[in-house]
């Protein structure tokens, strides 16, 4: 069974936790897009791990973890993650596979990311990890791929060419001194040497697993509304975070995908700038942020918080082909007297039941809410579905009616055990 897991909102839905849990039954976990802008948290045995590039299934010793061609890899960040795992005595030899074709994030991508942000009239609020500039180079056909780090001649040609053009841009547009060739060249050849044991033709490898009927779990990063095409453009990331990206980013054809699971928080959060129709006012946002520890796993930035947005989730179900939802952080809603769910938006006398494409409408529209009763009790984190407060079960069933999709997994805490598989 090959399953794609995608974020149904703006990222940080708890994908890492759900991937870790599902990894117990998978043979291979593959990241297919994004880069170290992702921060996926897994809490296992009381210890917190945050993964940026390495798939969140790595803690299960019997799994193969793969970084597909669609990912942009910052080798420095990857090496740091590998060292972190090694410090915890988690071995990855023989079970980490990195695509030859994945693009490499270079120091100039990261600096350009920051400089571009500073120049924009309306900042995106990127993670500063060089994601946009690296994907731009990929599309512009001047990117450097992992396999190039293994061939000194090819790397030299590509890097010289890139630096020639980029240094002019750095100097003329950004008044930045630019980058020298030699030390960067040596450093990246070094990364090549270090990462060579893991690099392979992942397309052939993964398709062989498919032929052998192994179970592959595709780990989406970011979320549906950060997708370059379908997200709240231009306040998005630069990759295809929706389920279609799983095929492009791995070389597995669409007919091999059996199921798509969406991960959604029981409310909504967003890091960075951009429209957010159901956003709370500043005071309530701060209250929920502290309750739900809503601070970015990559940058530590405070996450903006808001009500569950049914308009968005329905669009996410449509775009991704979601058949089941894993609903996370239900426990954070403990003790709220009432909860709101957006059913539609209203702008200039018009009602929008679907996500408006017009940026102005999306920015200014006011949600039409359904209000349901909250629960006073604290969710019993060791309990099952029947032990959930009655109003929590009611909230879930209202969401199910709205989405017409089963909430198959309910997460009620960050630990593995704090998870309910709904019968
Ligand atoms: P991801 O990017 O989608 O993997 O999500 P992040 O790891 O960035 O953010 C989710 C945060 O919520 C992490 O700190 C998780 O440990 C935590 N978390 C996940 N599920 C739950 C839950 O059900 N309840 C609570 N309280 N925390 C959760
Ligand atoms: P995970 O996988 C939440 C956001 C940034 C910014 C926009 C563009 O942990 O869910 P980028 O650096 O990608 O060019 O930034 O996208 N963003 C995320 N927000 N979770 C993420 O990943 C994100 N990755 C990028 O905050 O608004
Ligand atoms: Mg995250």
PDB file of N, CA, C and O in Angstrom, residues 9 13 18 261-267 308 313 324-330 333 392 395-397 399 406-412 418-420:
ATOM      1  N   UNK A   9      -3.415  22.278   5.726  1.00  0.00           N
ATOM      2  CA  UNK A   9      -3.565  23.716   6.035  1.00  0.00           C
ATOM      3  C   UNK A   9      -2.320  24.477   5.584  1.00  0.00           C
ATOM      4  O   UNK A   9      -1.949  24.375   4.419  1.00  0.00           O
ATOM      5  N   UNK A  13       0.956  20.919  10.820  1.00  0.00           N
ATOM      6  CA  UNK A  13      -0.278  20.259  11.253  1.00  0.00           C
ATOM      7  C   UNK A  13       0.004  19.101  12.200  1.00  0.00           C
ATOM      8  O   UNK A  13      -0.916  18.583  12.835  1.00  0.00           O
ATOM      9  N   UNK A  18       2.439  12.054  12.937  1.00  0.00           N
ATOM     10  CA  UNK A  18       1.613  11.026  12.279  1.00  0.00           C
ATOM     11  C   UNK A  18       2.490  10.113  11.404  1.00  0.00           C
ATOM     12  O   UNK A  18       2.303   8.896  11.382  1.00  0.00           O
ATOM     13  N   UNK A 261      -3.731  10.614   2.826  1.00  0.00           N
ATOM     14  CA  UNK A 261      -4.204  11.020   4.157  1.00  0.00           C
ATOM     15  C   UNK A 261      -3.868  12.497   4.346  1.00  0.00           C
ATOM     16  O   UNK A 261      -2.753  12.929   4.055  1.00  0.00           O
ATOM     17  N   UNK A 262      -4.831  13.260   4.810  1.00  0.00           N
ATOM     18  CA  UNK A 262      -4.579  14.665   5.108  1.00  0.00           C
ATOM     19  C   UNK A 262      -4.385  14.840   6.608  1.00  0.00           C
ATOM     20  O   UNK A 262      -5.059  14.183   7.397  1.00  0.00           O
ATOM     21  N   UNK A 263      -3.454  15.698   6.989  1.00  0.00           N
ATOM     22  CA  UNK A 263      -3.294  16.015   8.410  1.00  0.00           C
ATOM     23  C   UNK A 263      -3.795  17.432   8.621  1.00  0.00           C
ATOM     24  O   UNK A 263      -3.406  18.354   7.891  1.00  0.00           O
ATOM     25  N   UNK A 264      -4.706  17.587   9.583  1.00  0.00           N
ATOM     26  CA  UNK A 264      -5.250  18.921   9.871  1.00  0.00           C
ATOM     27  C   UNK A 264      -5.271  19.128  11.375  1.00  0.00           C
ATOM     28  O   UNK A 264      -5.578  18.211  12.138  1.00  0.00           O
ATOM     29  N   UNK A 265      -4.916  20.318  11.784  1.00  0.00           N
ATOM     30  CA  UNK A 265      -5.061  20.674  13.196  1.00  0.00           C
ATOM     31  C   UNK A 265      -6.537  20.896  13.487  1.00  0.00           C
ATOM     32  O   UNK A 265      -7.287  21.300  12.592  1.00  0.00           O
ATOM     33  N   UNK A 266      -6.932  20.729  14.735  1.00  0.00           N
ATOM     34  CA  UNK A 266      -8.320  20.973  15.138  1.00  0.00           C
ATOM     35  C   UNK A 266      -8.654  22.459  15.096  1.00  0.00           C
ATOM     36  O   UNK A 266      -9.798  22.853  15.264  1.00  0.00           O
ATOM     37  N   UNK A 267      -7.620  23.282  14.877  1.00  0.00           N
ATOM     38  CA  UNK A 267      -7.811  24.718  14.622  1.00  0.00           C
ATOM     39  C   UNK A 267      -6.863  25.030  13.460  1.00  0.00           C
ATOM     40  O   UNK A 267      -6.552  24.112  12.700  1.00  0.00           O
ATOM     41  N   UNK A 308     -10.820  26.627  12.923  1.00  0.00           N
ATOM     42  CA  UNK A 308     -10.818  25.609  11.864  1.00  0.00           C
ATOM     43  C   UNK A 308     -11.545  26.191  10.649  1.00  0.00           C
ATOM     44  O   UNK A 308     -12.648  26.716  10.774  1.00  0.00           O
ATOM     45  N   UNK A 313     -10.349  23.356   4.175  1.00  0.00           N
ATOM     46  CA  UNK A 313     -10.166  21.903   4.282  1.00  0.00           C
ATOM     47  C   UNK A 313     -10.885  21.205   3.124  1.00  0.00           C
ATOM     48  O   UNK A 313     -10.381  20.238   2.552  1.00  0.00           O
ATOM     49  N   UNK A 324      -8.864  10.210   4.124  1.00  0.00           N
ATOM     50  CA  UNK A 324      -8.943  10.158   5.588  1.00  0.00           C
ATOM     51  C   UNK A 324      -8.201  11.359   6.139  1.00  0.00           C
ATOM     52  O   UNK A 324      -7.225  11.810   5.540  1.00  0.00           O
ATOM     53  N   UNK A 325      -8.677  11.807   7.314  1.00  0.00           N
ATOM     54  CA  UNK A 325      -7.969  12.919   7.951  1.00  0.00           C
ATOM     55  C   UNK A 325      -7.429  12.475   9.304  1.00  0.00           C
ATOM     56  O   UNK A 325      -8.099  11.751  10.054  1.00  0.00           O
ATOM     57  N   UNK A 326      -6.213  12.902   9.593  1.00  0.00           N
ATOM     58  CA  UNK A 326      -5.678  12.776  10.946  1.00  0.00           C
ATOM     59  C   UNK A 326      -5.852  14.149  11.582  1.00  0.00           C
ATOM     60  O   UNK A 326      -5.268  15.127  11.115  1.00  0.00           O
ATOM     61  N   UNK A 327      -6.691  14.225  12.595  1.00  0.00           N
ATOM     62  CA  UNK A 327      -6.993  15.502  13.247  1.00  0.00           C
ATOM     63  C   UNK A 327      -6.093  15.632  14.483  1.00  0.00           C
ATOM     64  O   UNK A 327      -6.126  14.771  15.360  1.00  0.00           O
ATOM     65  N   UNK A 328      -5.304  16.688  14.516  1.00  0.00           N
ATOM     66  CA  UNK A 328      -4.305  16.806  15.590  1.00  0.00           C
ATOM     67  C   UNK A 328      -4.621  17.944  16.555  1.00  0.00           C
ATOM     68  O   UNK A 328      -5.417  18.829  16.256  1.00  0.00           O
ATOM     69  N   UNK A 329      -3.988  17.874  17.698  1.00  0.00           N
ATOM     70  CA  UNK A 329      -4.013  18.933  18.709  1.00  0.00           C
ATOM     71  C   UNK A 329      -5.406  19.260  19.237  1.00  0.00           C
ATOM     72  O   UNK A 329      -5.681  20.385  19.642  1.00  0.00           O
ATOM     73  N   UNK A 330      -6.262  18.241  19.245  1.00  0.00           N
ATOM     74  CA  UNK A 330      -7.610  18.428  19.786  1.00  0.00           C
ATOM     75  C   UNK A 330      -7.533  18.855  21.254  1.00  0.00           C
ATOM     76  O   UNK A 330      -8.334  19.667  21.727  1.00  0.00           O
ATOM     77  N   UNK A 333      -7.756  22.482  22.530  1.00  0.00           N
ATOM     78  CA  UNK A 333      -9.042  23.190  22.608  1.00  0.00           C
ATOM     79  C   UNK A 333      -9.761  22.958  23.946  1.00  0.00           C
ATOM     80  O   UNK A 333     -10.824  23.536  24.188  1.00  0.00           O
ATOM     81  N   UNK A 392     -16.414  17.100  22.539  1.00  0.00           N
ATOM     82  CA  UNK A 392     -15.260  16.906  21.640  1.00  0.00           C
ATOM     83  C   UNK A 392     -15.658  15.933  20.525  1.00  0.00           C
ATOM     84  O   UNK A 392     -15.330  16.136  19.353  1.00  0.00           O
ATOM     85  N   UNK A 395     -17.785  17.806  18.180  1.00  0.00           N
ATOM     86  CA  UNK A 395     -16.961  18.675  17.310  1.00  0.00           C
ATOM     87  C   UNK A 395     -16.398  17.859  16.140  1.00  0.00           C
ATOM     88  O   UNK A 395     -16.482  18.271  14.985  1.00  0.00           O
ATOM     89  N   UNK A 396     -15.886  16.678  16.460  1.00  0.00           N
ATOM     90  CA  UNK A 396     -15.326  15.809  15.408  1.00  0.00           C
ATOM     91  C   UNK A 396     -16.418  15.427  14.401  1.00  0.00           C
ATOM     92  O   UNK A 396     -16.190  15.463  13.186  1.00  0.00           O
ATOM     93  N   UNK A 397     -17.609  15.129  14.926  1.00  0.00           N
ATOM     94  CA  UNK A 397     -18.636  14.673  13.983  1.00  0.00           C
ATOM     95  C   UNK A 397     -19.158  15.835  13.128  1.00  0.00           C
ATOM     96  O   UNK A 397     -19.494  15.647  11.959  1.00  0.00           O
ATOM     97  N   UNK A 399     -17.215  18.217  12.075  1.00  0.00           N
ATOM     98  CA  UNK A 399     -16.161  18.341  11.052  1.00  0.00           C
ATOM     99  C   UNK A 399     -16.302  17.250   9.991  1.00  0.00           C
ATOM    100  O   UNK A 399     -16.137  17.503   8.795  1.00  0.00           O
ATOM    101  N   UNK A 406     -13.685  10.770   6.722  1.00  0.00           N
ATOM    102  CA  UNK A 406     -13.544  10.231   8.076  1.00  0.00           C
ATOM    103  C   UNK A 406     -12.329  10.827   8.795  1.00  0.00           C
ATOM    104  O   UNK A 406     -11.246  10.940   8.208  1.00  0.00           O
ATOM    105  N   UNK A 407     -12.539  11.208  10.049  1.00  0.00           N
ATOM    106  CA  UNK A 407     -11.411  11.596  10.902  1.00  0.00           C
ATOM    107  C   UNK A 407     -10.903  10.277  11.493  1.00  0.00           C
ATOM    108  O   UNK A 407     -11.423   9.794  12.504  1.00  0.00           O
ATOM    109  N   UNK A 408      -9.937   9.680  10.832  1.00  0.00           N
ATOM    110  CA  UNK A 408      -9.552   8.308  11.166  1.00  0.00           C
ATOM    111  C   UNK A 408      -8.562   8.249  12.327  1.00  0.00           C
ATOM    112  O   UNK A 408      -8.472   7.242  13.025  1.00  0.00           O
ATOM    113  N   UNK A 409      -7.807   9.321  12.482  1.00  0.00           N
ATOM    114  CA  UNK A 409      -6.833   9.380  13.583  1.00  0.00           C
ATOM    115  C   UNK A 409      -7.083  10.684  14.339  1.00  0.00           C
ATOM    116  O   UNK A 409      -7.218  11.742  13.726  1.00  0.00           O
ATOM    117  N   UNK A 410      -7.175  10.591  15.653  1.00  0.00           N
ATOM    118  CA  UNK A 410      -7.327  11.790  16.470  1.00  0.00           C
ATOM    119  C   UNK A 410      -6.109  11.879  17.378  1.00  0.00           C
ATOM    120  O   UNK A 410      -5.827  10.944  18.141  1.00  0.00           O
ATOM    121  N   UNK A 411      -5.397  12.985  17.267  1.00  0.00           N
ATOM    122  CA  UNK A 411      -4.202  13.152  18.087  1.00  0.00           C
ATOM    123  C   UNK A 411      -4.523  14.074  19.257  1.00  0.00           C
ATOM    124  O   UNK A 411      -5.071  15.158  19.078  1.00  0.00           O
ATOM    125  N   UNK A 412      -4.175  13.610  20.472  1.00  0.00           N
ATOM    126  CA  UNK A 412      -4.555  14.354  21.675  1.00  0.00           C
ATOM    127  C   UNK A 412      -3.333  14.681  22.547  1.00  0.00           C
ATOM    128  O   UNK A 412      -3.439  14.899  23.742  1.00  0.00           O
ATOM    129  N   UNK A 418      -0.352   9.213  22.659  1.00  0.00           N
ATOM    130  CA  UNK A 418      -1.513  10.114  22.755  1.00  0.00           C
ATOM    131  C   UNK A 418      -2.203  10.235  21.394  1.00  0.00           C
ATOM    132  O   UNK A 418      -2.307  11.313  20.813  1.00  0.00           O
ATOM    133  N   UNK A 419      -2.622   9.082  20.917  1.00  0.00           N
ATOM    134  CA  UNK A 419      -3.197   8.998  19.578  1.00  0.00           C
ATOM    135  C   UNK A 419      -4.361   8.014  19.605  1.00  0.00           C
ATOM    136  O   UNK A 419      -4.235   6.943  20.188  1.00  0.00           O
ATOM    137  N   UNK A 420      -5.447   8.406  18.964  1.00  0.00           N
ATOM    138  CA  UNK A 420      -6.606   7.502  18.913  1.00  0.00           C
ATOM    139  C   UNK A 420      -6.840   7.084  17.459  1.00  0.00           C
ATOM    140  O   UNK A 420      -6.964   7.942  16.579  1.00  0.00           O
TER     141      UNK A 420
END
